[in-house]
Amino acid sequence: MSSYPPERRLRVERRIFPRLFTPATLRGKTLRNRIVFGAHTANMAVEGLPTERHIAYYAERAIGGAAMIVVEPMPVHAAAVLTRGNFRHSDDAVVPHFRKVTDAIRSNGAIAIQQLYHVGQHGDADNSFHASWSPSGMPSYHDSDGSHRMSEAEIEETINGFVQAARRCHEAGFDGVEVWAAYHGLLDQFWTPWSNTRDDRWGGSLENRTRFSREILTRIRKLCGEDFIVGLAVNDEPDVEVALGRESLAEIVGLHDRDHLADYVTCGTGGYFDFYKLMPTFLYPEKLGADLAAVLKGAVRHALITAESHIRTPENAESVLSEGKADLVSIVRGQIADPHLANKAAAGRPDDIRGCLSCNQMCWGRRSRDYWISCLVNPSAGREWEWGGDRFSQTERPKRILVVGGGPAGLEAARTAAERGHRVVLTEASAQLGGQFRLAGMQPRRAQIMDLISWYERQLTALQVEIRFNAYLDADDVERENADEVILATGSLPTDTFFQKALPHFDMLPGLEHGNVFSAEAVMAREARPGKRVLFLDEGGNWKGCGTAWKLAEEGHGVVLVTPDPLVGKELQRTAADFPLRRNLARLDVRFIVDSAILEWTGNAGRVVSLLDGREETIPADALVFASVNHAEDSLARELEARGIAFAAIGDCIAARQAPYAIHEGRKIALGL
């Protein structure tokens, strides 16, 4: 919470974010600001019921100052089930469990809404064990299945599913519901002529195509009463020819607004036709949902308009509001990354907000594998119930803590320990903090990583952590520190053998002795200067390889990208970043060779072998660059172990992995001090 007195805090917030912290009203209920924590699948339910994990997750964002929280989508029918963690549909047993969620949200000052959804033709039989239902029996864009054309009785059954779900929400203490008509879900399928070819009263004219949604909203209002908030969610896909355009959406939303059917309309981006814009990574511009929001704001007289999609920061939110494009802003990933974003912005402390990286690595990246979501920069996300939120209790016994290594693991361990009242010394062997994560921040469009490192620097300075640069410690140095606790976060190093997992019978790259072979790390650190033609082997299929290849191509190098995987950026599929990344590489004339490995390097060419049929191709190149798994830098750990000096190891010095696990281990070890 703010250290400013109330009157000072008010002056600060009005000066910095005057629109963002102006209250709004929905159905007689006051929103304390314009910040919404919008609907997203947290996937935390167990046996279809919200758990303590859910309750604490939403409570933390209410404690953090969000004005309205839209709880994750509730399927309204058996055909709508999409994830393992979906809530139970058609079951009043959920009501007392949801009452715990609404109590946690409302008791902390936020409005509680639940989203109701049906994906129509884009269902998931692996989870639902039910045929997908749709207006016209069109195929799924979620998988390879078809869908069932709904009968009149099934349409009525589905409408009733929405209405009864809203009733249960009302009984559970929700202030309202948000009806999902976005991303080419079922309501959108009825609206869209391409997916609605019916010739009965549910298809054809605009009046008929909107009958389904208007019936749902009308009946919810009748059953749940005049004080119950009813929202509508839509989306923007201007690059998809068969999707509804902005003018068509404005006409449809205007029709609903004419009859006062929706109290607010949320405007997202992407959908089943263009899934990559649904949770846009850093590959896309920010404030994507603002354009549609501006169009719809001009089409309504009664409903408030919420802009959503890649609005990460209070600064972005304030600009959307001040330009008159929306009345509310939904900041989802920004509040996953820092649940106290709203309070920090209100207190005039935007520099204390831990920014979202737009990486999708632990939010959508985990959801896409049907796990509960978390966050790369905020490991407390999803663990609030275990860790006491994203807040810290003070230790009763302050200790002197030595943290060796200033990469992600060491930074988080040092920060958390200092937040809890310990005296912390952080040593870093180089002249800068960040470790190899800093190299990632030097890749194209990844400057948000540099922002995160700067955030850590500010936090450590404010917490009076002693930072020593160019300090390469050995066992004697550690012993002389006489610390109560020693935490090693010495990271990992790239291979010097250039071993390939695809060719395990070679201990090292054949021809390595010819030189001009470099790691991706050496290239990003500018320790290596490859020539014009670069042969690039990417074994990881992640940003280390793909981002470095992109950097080289942007700088004018001719890049041939070889991978043993069946596609470039294989590991980026889970984050919805692979296709936009490949598109960018293709536009830079990067050549892709998949299902292949480097059989031999001659110093000026590489023999590339297909793993499918054994065919070989010799590719001339000035340098060979490798992106492969690192090995743990555990030399200091082994020294300390031999000397009997106690320590705890975290991050890559245990095993080379990615940043989320380093930050998680840094937080966890410091919480236990």
XYZ file of C-alpha atoms in Angstrom:
673
model
C 0.000 0.000 0.000
C 1.000 3.621 -0.460
C 3.300 5.425 1.941
C 1.641 8.730 1.036
C -1.048 10.214 3.279
C -4.548 10.025 1.681
C -4.682 13.662 0.570
C -1.213 13.453 -1.014
C -2.066 10.150 -2.687
C -5.167 11.663 -4.256
C -3.193 14.553 -5.736
C -0.589 12.176 -7.140
C -3.078 9.830 -8.794
C -5.030 12.683 -10.373
C -1.876 14.190 -11.775
C -0.518 10.954 -13.236
C -3.649 8.950 -14.169
C -6.639 11.300 -13.905
C -9.000 9.190 -16.015
C -7.908 5.790 -14.731
C -8.830 6.614 -11.145
C -12.165 8.248 -11.819
C -14.963 5.985 -10.484
C -17.568 4.501 -12.835
C -21.054 3.131 -12.259
C -22.735 -0.055 -13.501
C -26.328 -0.811 -12.475
C -26.003 1.371 -9.412
C -22.736 -0.247 -8.316
C -19.656 1.954 -8.071
C -16.364 0.827 -9.554
C -13.582 2.493 -7.571
C -11.512 3.023 -10.724
C -11.554 2.036 -14.392
C -9.305 -1.049 -14.090
C -10.831 -4.449 -14.841
C -9.175 -7.806 -14.231
C -10.762 -9.436 -17.258
C -11.880 -13.000 -17.829
C -9.256 -15.634 -18.601
C -8.981 -19.336 -17.961
C -6.997 -19.778 -14.761
C -7.742 -23.517 -15.004
C -7.520 -23.999 -11.240
C -10.749 -25.888 -10.583
C -10.669 -29.371 -9.065
C -13.569 -31.642 -9.985
C -15.245 -28.604 -11.505
C -15.229 -26.558 -8.312
C -13.219 -23.484 -7.317
C -10.526 -24.168 -4.736
C -8.442 -22.205 -2.257
C -6.045 -21.589 -5.149
C -8.838 -19.811 -7.034
C -10.073 -17.843 -4.065
C -6.665 -16.453 -3.139
C -5.799 -15.727 -6.790
C -8.784 -13.448 -7.287
C -8.632 -12.004 -3.776
C -5.061 -10.822 -4.369
C -6.130 -8.750 -7.399
C -9.004 -7.260 -5.392
C -6.609 -6.443 -2.553
C -4.343 -4.939 -5.197
C -6.982 -2.433 -6.270
C -8.757 -3.799 -9.357
C -12.248 -2.318 -9.587
C -14.005 -5.206 -11.327
C -12.918 -8.840 -11.530
C -14.382 -11.084 -14.202
C -13.958 -14.655 -13.018
C -12.915 -17.197 -15.593
C -15.408 -18.598 -18.113
C -18.111 -20.961 -16.953
C -19.324 -23.399 -19.638
C -23.092 -23.322 -19.837
C -23.631 -26.744 -21.351
C -21.923 -30.124 -21.717
C -21.015 -29.235 -25.306
C -19.150 -26.139 -24.087
C -16.579 -27.840 -21.834
C -13.113 -26.917 -23.082
C -10.532 -27.529 -20.334
C -9.785 -29.925 -17.514
C -10.184 -27.025 -15.088
C -13.578 -25.819 -16.329
C -16.223 -25.226 -13.691
C -19.171 -27.586 -13.466
C -22.058 -26.709 -15.725
C -25.729 -27.327 -14.984
C -25.096 -28.054 -11.319
C -26.353 -25.992 -8.383
C -23.682 -27.603 -6.212
C -21.285 -24.888 -7.405
C -23.207 -22.115 -5.646
C -21.750 -22.372 -2.098
C -18.251 -22.802 -3.540
C -18.586 -19.715 -5.695
C -19.896 -17.820 -2.704
C -16.375 -18.136 -1.249
C -14.947 -16.578 -4.419
C -17.407 -13.687 -4.469
C -16.936 -13.038 -0.761
C -13.166 -12.833 -1.265
C -13.533 -10.393 -4.153
C -16.282 -8.175 -2.765
C -14.896 -7.978 0.762
C -11.768 -6.449 -0.762
C -13.631 -3.719 -2.603
C -14.061 -5.094 -6.135
C -17.141 -5.907 -8.195
C -17.453 -9.651 -8.948
C -18.573 -10.791 -12.417
C -18.478 -14.238 -13.992
C -18.101 -14.905 -17.689
C -20.479 -17.428 -19.302
C -19.388 -19.093 -22.498
C -20.028 -21.634 -25.218
C -17.435 -22.258 -27.919
C -19.901 -23.752 -30.392
C -18.176 -25.489 -33.294
C -14.726 -25.106 -31.683
C -15.220 -27.535 -28.791
C -12.838 -30.100 -27.344
C -14.167 -33.654 -27.247
C -11.090 -34.771 -25.288
C -12.501 -32.889 -22.300
C -16.227 -32.698 -23.041
C -16.871 -36.167 -24.496
C -19.706 -34.421 -26.307
C -20.258 -33.408 -29.904
C -19.707 -29.711 -30.546
C -22.916 -27.810 -31.278
C -23.101 -24.946 -33.760
C -25.630 -23.047 -35.893
C -24.766 -24.804 -39.163
C -22.498 -27.761 -38.461
C -19.265 -26.051 -39.507
C -15.840 -27.585 -38.730
C -13.782 -26.781 -35.659
C -10.788 -24.463 -35.788
C -9.667 -25.856 -32.433
C -9.048 -29.385 -33.722
C -9.937 -31.662 -36.637
C -13.515 -32.399 -35.564
C -16.754 -31.366 -37.159
C -19.788 -30.032 -35.301
C -23.490 -30.774 -35.007
C -26.113 -28.405 -36.479
C -28.347 -27.435 -33.587
C -32.043 -28.212 -33.698
C -34.673 -25.781 -32.443
C -34.895 -27.753 -29.198
C -31.118 -27.703 -28.757
C -31.025 -23.950 -29.311
C -33.631 -23.543 -26.600
C -31.682 -25.910 -24.328
C -28.539 -23.837 -24.802
C -30.311 -20.526 -24.150
C -31.629 -22.008 -20.933
C -28.097 -23.139 -20.089
C -26.913 -19.513 -20.198
C -29.866 -18.308 -18.156
C -29.563 -20.963 -15.462
C -25.818 -20.363 -15.219
C -26.568 -16.677 -14.637
C -29.073 -17.635 -11.944
C -26.447 -19.682 -10.136
C -24.047 -16.752 -10.370
C -26.677 -14.462 -8.877
C -27.309 -16.895 -6.032
C -23.566 -17.207 -5.416
C -23.224 -13.464 -4.874
C -21.828 -12.329 -8.206
C -22.744 -8.756 -9.113
C -23.297 -9.814 -12.703
C -22.254 -11.946 -15.631
C -20.398 -11.361 -18.875
C -21.886 -13.269 -21.808
C -19.184 -14.392 -24.204
C -19.806 -13.517 -27.839
C -16.123 -13.240 -28.736
C -13.476 -15.187 -30.667
C -16.062 -16.797 -32.950
C -17.703 -18.587 -30.038
C -21.301 -19.761 -30.305
C -22.979 -16.337 -30.138
C -20.533 -14.968 -32.682
C -21.195 -18.006 -34.888
C -24.886 -17.120 -34.933
C -24.042 -13.492 -35.754
C -21.608 -14.312 -38.583
C -23.123 -15.118 -42.017
C -20.185 -17.407 -42.881
C -20.970 -19.749 -39.971
C -24.747 -19.216 -39.882
C -26.372 -20.456 -43.070
C -29.695 -21.281 -41.439
C -32.950 -20.375 -43.192
C -35.176 -20.446 -40.111
C -35.818 -17.756 -37.499
C -32.230 -18.109 -36.211
C -30.504 -17.230 -39.479
C -30.594 -14.926 -42.490
C -31.447 -11.358 -41.493
C -29.630 -9.399 -38.819
C -32.730 -9.613 -36.644
C -32.697 -13.401 -36.932
C -28.934 -13.855 -36.514
C -28.989 -11.830 -33.297
C -32.110 -13.509 -31.918
C -30.027 -16.088 -30.021
C -27.959 -13.506 -28.130
C -30.895 -11.173 -27.548
C -32.954 -13.996 -26.078
C -30.109 -14.930 -23.715
C -29.580 -11.395 -22.457
C -33.296 -10.633 -22.173
C -34.025 -13.768 -20.167
C -31.038 -13.240 -17.856
C -32.268 -9.742 -17.059
C -35.795 -10.992 -16.412
C -34.643 -13.778 -14.078
C -31.818 -12.007 -12.234
C -33.347 -8.568 -11.833
C -32.639 -4.942 -12.652
C -29.681 -4.613 -10.283
C -27.762 -7.470 -11.918
C -24.966 -6.408 -14.294
C -25.019 -8.053 -17.719
C -21.982 -7.613 -19.929
C -21.121 -8.776 -23.423
C -17.690 -9.758 -24.788
C -16.783 -9.328 -28.476
C -13.561 -9.388 -30.471
C -11.741 -7.754 -33.371
C -10.396 -9.782 -36.316
C -10.044 -7.228 -39.111
C -7.572 -9.354 -41.083
C -9.916 -12.352 -41.401
C -12.236 -12.042 -44.379
C -15.027 -14.278 -43.060
C -15.069 -12.760 -39.559
C -17.376 -9.892 -38.694
C -15.866 -6.522 -39.526
C -15.898 -3.568 -37.174
C -18.868 -1.936 -38.895
C -20.897 -5.156 -38.643
C -19.997 -5.539 -34.983
C -20.950 -1.925 -34.352
C -24.349 -2.574 -35.932
C -24.882 -5.710 -33.814
C -23.739 -4.115 -30.572
C -25.832 -1.046 -31.350
C -28.876 -3.270 -31.789
C -28.344 -4.792 -28.346
C -27.670 -1.363 -26.853
C -30.870 0.044 -28.329
C -32.829 -2.354 -26.131
C -30.579 -1.833 -23.053
C -29.545 -5.497 -23.145
C -25.894 -5.051 -22.141
C -24.467 -2.786 -19.450
C -20.942 -2.997 -20.816
C -19.144 -4.482 -23.830
C -15.600 -5.860 -23.654
C -13.511 -5.605 -26.830
C -10.738 -8.179 -27.289
C -8.722 -9.261 -30.325
C -8.021 -12.439 -32.247
C -10.022 -15.630 -31.974
C -10.241 -19.086 -33.440
C -9.411 -17.757 -36.906
C -6.350 -15.852 -35.649
C -5.461 -17.418 -32.338
C -2.156 -15.557 -32.043
C -3.833 -12.199 -31.446
C -6.083 -13.630 -28.756
C -3.263 -13.406 -26.183
C -0.828 -11.258 -28.171
C 2.832 -11.635 -27.308
C 5.462 -8.911 -27.597
C 5.503 -9.647 -31.337
C 2.364 -7.487 -31.625
C 1.750 -3.787 -30.966
C 0.253 -2.776 -27.632
C -3.320 -1.575 -27.005
C -4.716 -3.868 -29.723
C -8.296 -3.837 -28.449
C -8.552 -0.054 -28.410
C -9.391 0.305 -32.110
C -12.561 -1.779 -31.944
C -13.438 -0.193 -28.619
C -13.349 3.243 -30.229
C -15.668 2.099 -33.014
C -18.151 0.538 -30.607
C -18.051 3.544 -28.290
C -19.465 5.532 -31.164
C -22.232 2.980 -31.678
C -23.696 2.854 -28.158
C -25.648 5.271 -26.013
C -26.057 3.243 -22.835
C -23.380 0.565 -22.438
C -19.872 1.233 -21.177
C -17.066 0.032 -23.442
C -14.096 -1.929 -22.083
C -10.884 -2.075 -24.104
C -8.914 -5.300 -23.700
C -5.894 -6.994 -25.326
C -2.262 -6.044 -24.746
C -3.030 -3.136 -22.456
C -0.254 -3.970 -20.020
C 0.402 -0.802 -18.088
C -1.396 2.087 -16.359
C 0.187 4.407 -18.925
C -1.399 2.433 -21.772
C -4.710 2.339 -19.944
C -4.703 6.076 -19.264
C -3.976 6.852 -22.918
C -6.882 4.670 -24.103
C -9.258 6.398 -21.701
C -7.992 9.922 -22.294
C -8.342 9.491 -26.055
C -12.002 8.602 -25.510
C -11.650 5.122 -26.992
C -13.146 3.302 -23.996
C -14.764 3.784 -20.607
C -12.976 0.917 -18.845
C -9.741 -0.982 -19.480
C -9.070 -4.659 -18.885
C -5.508 -5.346 -17.788
C -5.190 -9.098 -17.439
C -1.587 -10.220 -17.854
C -0.386 -6.970 -16.311
C -2.253 -7.841 -13.104
C -1.155 -11.456 -13.222
C 2.417 -10.111 -13.283
C 1.738 -7.578 -10.533
C -1.573 -8.010 -8.682
C -1.001 -4.667 -6.935
C -0.703 -2.724 -10.186
C -3.782 -0.607 -9.463
C -2.752 0.409 -5.956
C 0.793 1.206 -7.019
C -0.460 3.367 -9.878
C -2.959 5.103 -7.582
C -0.189 5.857 -5.102
C 1.935 7.506 -7.780
C 4.393 4.604 -7.856
C 4.172 3.250 -11.427
C 7.914 2.524 -11.404
C 7.299 -0.027 -8.646
C 4.988 -2.063 -10.881
C 6.589 -5.307 -12.024
C 5.751 -5.281 -15.724
C 4.366 -8.129 -17.787
C 6.795 -9.376 -20.446
C 4.016 -10.345 -22.903
C 5.788 -13.690 -23.177
C 2.796 -15.973 -22.415
C 5.264 -18.502 -21.060
C 3.539 -19.415 -17.810
C 0.035 -18.013 -18.324
C -1.123 -19.196 -21.739
C 1.912 -21.485 -21.970
C 0.621 -23.512 -19.018
C -3.057 -23.163 -19.919
C -2.325 -24.511 -23.421
C -1.093 -27.713 -21.765
C -4.162 -27.758 -19.499
C -2.303 -26.815 -16.288
C -3.281 -24.029 -13.903
C -1.690 -20.749 -14.889
C 1.165 -18.871 -13.270
C 3.588 -16.134 -14.354
C 7.247 -15.931 -15.341
C 7.912 -12.734 -13.385
C 5.486 -13.448 -10.536
C 5.791 -17.006 -9.221
C 3.171 -16.270 -6.550
C 0.503 -16.344 -9.296
C -1.508 -19.472 -8.587
C 0.346 -19.939 -5.291
C -1.193 -17.031 -3.363
C -2.978 -19.479 -1.064
C 0.347 -21.090 -0.124
C 2.614 -18.038 -0.047
C 0.321 -15.387 1.440
C -0.225 -13.603 -1.852
C 2.358 -11.416 -3.532
C 3.171 -9.829 -0.183
C 5.796 -10.619 2.430
C 5.771 -11.210 6.154
C 8.701 -9.824 8.115
C 11.138 -12.284 9.603
C 11.491 -12.397 13.380
C 15.188 -13.258 13.085
C 16.987 -11.108 10.486
C 20.001 -12.834 8.985
C 22.966 -11.843 6.879
C 22.386 -13.416 3.471
C 24.983 -13.831 0.724
C 23.571 -14.350 -2.772
C 26.133 -15.302 -5.416
C 24.969 -14.504 -8.940
C 22.845 -11.658 -10.279
C 20.717 -13.476 -12.844
C 16.956 -14.025 -12.452
C 17.281 -16.538 -9.609
C 19.718 -14.411 -7.606
C 17.793 -11.208 -8.186
C 14.538 -12.678 -6.924
C 16.199 -14.366 -3.948
C 17.933 -11.115 -2.953
C 14.770 -9.034 -3.362
C 12.525 -11.414 -1.453
C 15.007 -11.861 1.386
C 15.420 -8.087 1.721
C 11.649 -7.536 1.587
C 11.382 -9.871 4.572
C 13.918 -7.881 6.564
C 17.145 -9.795 6.012
C 20.456 -8.029 5.320
C 21.503 -9.060 1.827
C 24.769 -8.942 -0.107
C 24.452 -9.776 -3.810
C 27.628 -10.491 -5.777
C 27.797 -10.554 -9.560
C 30.809 -11.721 -11.551
C 30.151 -9.295 -14.418
C 29.601 -5.543 -14.526
C 25.818 -5.804 -14.953
C 22.850 -7.555 -13.410
C 20.613 -9.911 -15.336
C 22.895 -12.743 -16.395
C 21.892 -14.457 -19.617
C 18.406 -13.008 -19.242
C 19.960 -9.682 -20.237
C 21.069 -11.271 -23.520
C 17.473 -12.334 -24.159
C 16.435 -8.713 -23.636
C 18.743 -7.683 -26.479
C 16.789 -9.752 -28.991
C 14.250 -7.970 -31.244
C 11.138 -6.642 -29.462
C 12.212 -8.072 -26.106
C 13.109 -4.829 -24.331
C 10.491 -5.610 -21.673
C 13.099 -7.982 -20.215
C 15.464 -5.036 -19.824
C 12.627 -3.172 -18.107
C 12.309 -6.059 -15.653
C 16.037 -6.004 -14.887
C 15.786 -2.246 -14.305
C 12.843 -2.898 -11.973
C 14.969 -5.303 -9.957
C 17.752 -2.706 -9.772
C 15.322 -0.109 -8.402
C 13.837 -2.538 -5.880
C 17.219 -3.721 -4.615
C 18.419 -0.137 -4.243
C 15.297 0.827 -2.286
C 15.713 -2.254 -0.080
C 19.363 -1.350 0.610
C 20.759 -4.567 -0.827
C 24.537 -4.311 -1.142
C 25.473 -5.144 -4.740
C 29.051 -5.962 -5.679
C 29.898 -6.074 -9.363
C 32.882 -7.775 -11.012
C 33.036 -10.051 -7.980
C 33.975 -13.589 -8.943
C 33.892 -15.519 -5.671
C 35.695 -18.707 -4.737
C 35.236 -20.815 -1.606
C 37.646 -18.682 0.398
C 35.705 -15.528 -0.482
C 32.433 -17.124 0.554
C 33.905 -18.294 3.849
C 35.264 -14.817 4.612
C 31.775 -13.322 4.208
C 30.685 -15.228 7.309
C 27.071 -15.109 6.125
C 24.280 -16.828 8.020
C 22.951 -18.237 4.750
C 24.658 -18.675 1.369
C 22.557 -18.892 -1.796
C 24.271 -19.883 -5.041
C 22.701 -18.660 -8.271
C 25.714 -18.983 -10.554
C 23.738 -19.935 -13.636
C 24.804 -22.070 -16.572
C 27.193 -21.940 -19.502
C 26.860 -22.912 -23.164
C 28.407 -26.153 -24.309
C 31.936 -26.142 -25.650
C 31.530 -29.478 -27.440
C 28.461 -28.456 -29.465
C 26.931 -31.848 -28.829
C 23.644 -32.481 -30.659
C 20.847 -34.468 -29.064
C 19.761 -35.523 -32.544
C 23.151 -37.202 -33.134
C 23.977 -38.684 -29.716
C 26.690 -40.975 -31.097
C 28.931 -37.922 -31.580
C 30.377 -36.598 -28.306
C 31.202 -33.357 -30.056
C 30.517 -31.683 -33.363
C 32.633 -33.294 -36.116
C 34.909 -30.576 -37.510
C 34.756 -28.360 -34.442
C 38.513 -27.901 -34.664
C 38.100 -25.858 -37.851
C 36.772 -22.925 -35.804
C 34.129 -20.303 -36.522
C 31.626 -22.164 -34.324
C 29.862 -19.982 -31.760
C 27.147 -20.235 -29.151
C 24.014 -18.112 -29.358
C 25.107 -16.505 -26.085
C 28.448 -15.444 -27.578
C 26.673 -13.907 -30.552
C 24.182 -11.967 -28.411
C 26.990 -10.763 -26.104
C 28.962 -9.656 -29.186
C 31.850 -11.820 -28.123
C 31.597 -13.446 -31.554
C 31.208 -11.686 -34.887
C 29.929 -14.172 -37.457
C 30.376 -13.302 -41.098
C 27.740 -12.552 -43.680
C 26.529 -16.147 -44.128
C 25.379 -17.917 -40.961
C 24.386 -21.536 -40.575
C 22.325 -21.671 -37.391
C 21.419 -24.846 -35.486
C 18.532 -24.474 -33.047
C 17.971 -27.531 -30.854
C 15.670 -25.861 -28.336
C 12.929 -24.441 -30.523
C 12.636 -21.536 -28.083
C 13.610 -17.867 -27.907
C 17.309 -18.479 -27.320
C 17.710 -19.845 -30.816
C 14.823 -18.217 -32.662
C 15.426 -14.776 -31.171
C 19.141 -14.877 -31.920
C 18.487 -15.967 -35.513
C 16.011 -13.081 -35.808
C 18.618 -10.660 -34.458
C 21.214 -11.855 -36.994
C 18.742 -11.630 -39.877
C 17.705 -8.114 -38.850
C 21.365 -7.096 -38.860
C 21.717 -8.224 -42.461
C 23.206 -11.679 -42.099
C 22.002 -14.404 -44.434
C 20.662 -17.070 -42.081
C 19.920 -20.729 -42.749
C 18.091 -22.073 -39.700
C 18.417 -25.825 -39.096
C 16.379 -27.667 -36.460
C 15.809 -31.329 -35.603
C 12.188 -30.405 -34.884
C 9.430 -30.653 -37.511
C 8.981 -26.872 -37.444
C 10.900 -23.771 -36.404
C 9.909 -22.513 -32.950
C 8.400 -25.796 -31.798
C 8.515 -24.877 -28.107
C 6.912 -21.505 -28.854
C 3.676 -23.161 -29.964
C 2.502 -23.321 -26.359
C 2.834 -19.523 -26.055
C 1.078 -18.712 -29.356
C 4.286 -17.086 -30.625
C 5.553 -19.628 -33.153
C 3.646 -18.564 -36.270
C 4.233 -14.799 -35.870
C 7.902 -15.561 -35.240
C 8.207 -17.724 -38.375
C 6.422 -15.041 -40.377
C 8.951 -12.448 -39.243
C 11.867 -14.743 -40.073
C 10.417 -15.548 -43.486
C 10.056 -11.852 -44.285
C 13.784 -11.520 -43.525
C 14.531 -14.345 -46.006
C 15.647 -16.808 -43.347
C 15.707 -20.286 -44.865
C 14.236 -23.102 -42.745
C 15.581 -26.672 -42.803
C 13.577 -28.887 -40.441
C 13.961 -32.494 -39.241
C 17.709 -32.130 -39.749
C 21.071 -31.948 -37.960
C 24.662 -30.837 -38.679
C 26.661 -33.902 -39.675
C 29.969 -32.059 -40.059
C 31.479 -28.555 -40.053
C 34.409 -27.807 -42.387
C 35.174 -24.253 -41.301
C 33.353 -22.680 -44.221
C 30.428 -25.036 -44.803
C 28.160 -27.430 -42.956
C 26.983 -30.874 -44.006
C 23.302 -30.967 -43.109
C 21.625 -34.356 -42.874
C 17.917 -35.046 -43.009
C 16.756 -37.094 -40.034
C 13.904 -38.375 -42.186
C 15.694 -39.940 -45.143
C 19.431 -39.407 -44.583
C 19.902 -37.094 -47.542
C 22.736 -34.612 -47.177
C 23.217 -31.022 -48.304
C 26.378 -28.955 -48.020
C 25.622 -25.342 -47.097
C 28.427 -22.755 -47.427
C 28.685 -20.460 -44.412
C 31.124 -18.120 -42.711
C 30.089 -19.275 -39.247
C 28.084 -21.931 -37.478
C 25.988 -20.765 -34.524
C 24.543 -23.208 -31.985
C 21.558 -22.763 -29.675
C 21.446 -25.851 -27.491
C 21.029 -26.802 -23.853
C 23.586 -25.345 -21.445
C 25.369 -27.074 -18.587
C 25.162 -25.997 -14.967
C 27.943 -23.723 -13.678
C 28.356 -25.581 -10.410
C 32.101 -25.252 -9.830
C 31.616 -23.044 -6.767
C 28.991 -25.422 -5.421
C 31.445 -28.293 -5.697
C 34.153 -26.250 -3.960
C 31.871 -25.365 -1.078
C 30.657 -28.913 -0.759
C 34.244 -30.171 -0.549
C 34.977 -27.626 2.191
C 31.853 -28.454 4.169
C 30.427 -24.944 3.789
C 26.629 -24.977 3.836
C 24.784 -23.407 0.917
C 21.561 -23.628 -1.072
C 21.613 -23.718 -4.880
C 18.876 -22.270 -7.092
C 18.273 -21.759 -10.790
C 20.503 -22.926 -13.608
C 23.429 -23.880 -11.379
C 21.308 -26.906 -10.441
C 20.239 -27.672 -14.027
C 19.957 -25.441 -17.090
C 16.332 -24.416 -17.556
C 14.330 -21.330 -18.410
C 13.753 -18.110 -16.490
C 10.427 -18.970 -14.773
C 12.009 -21.751 -12.764
C 14.943 -19.586 -11.713
C 12.631 -16.847 -10.428
C 10.363 -19.383 -8.741
C 13.293 -20.972 -6.914
C 14.629 -17.553 -5.922
C 11.301 -16.634 -4.357
C 10.796 -19.997 -2.695
C 14.233 -20.194 -1.076
C 13.952 -16.664 0.339
C 10.470 -17.277 1.730
C 11.920 -20.130 3.732
C 14.798 -18.200 5.285
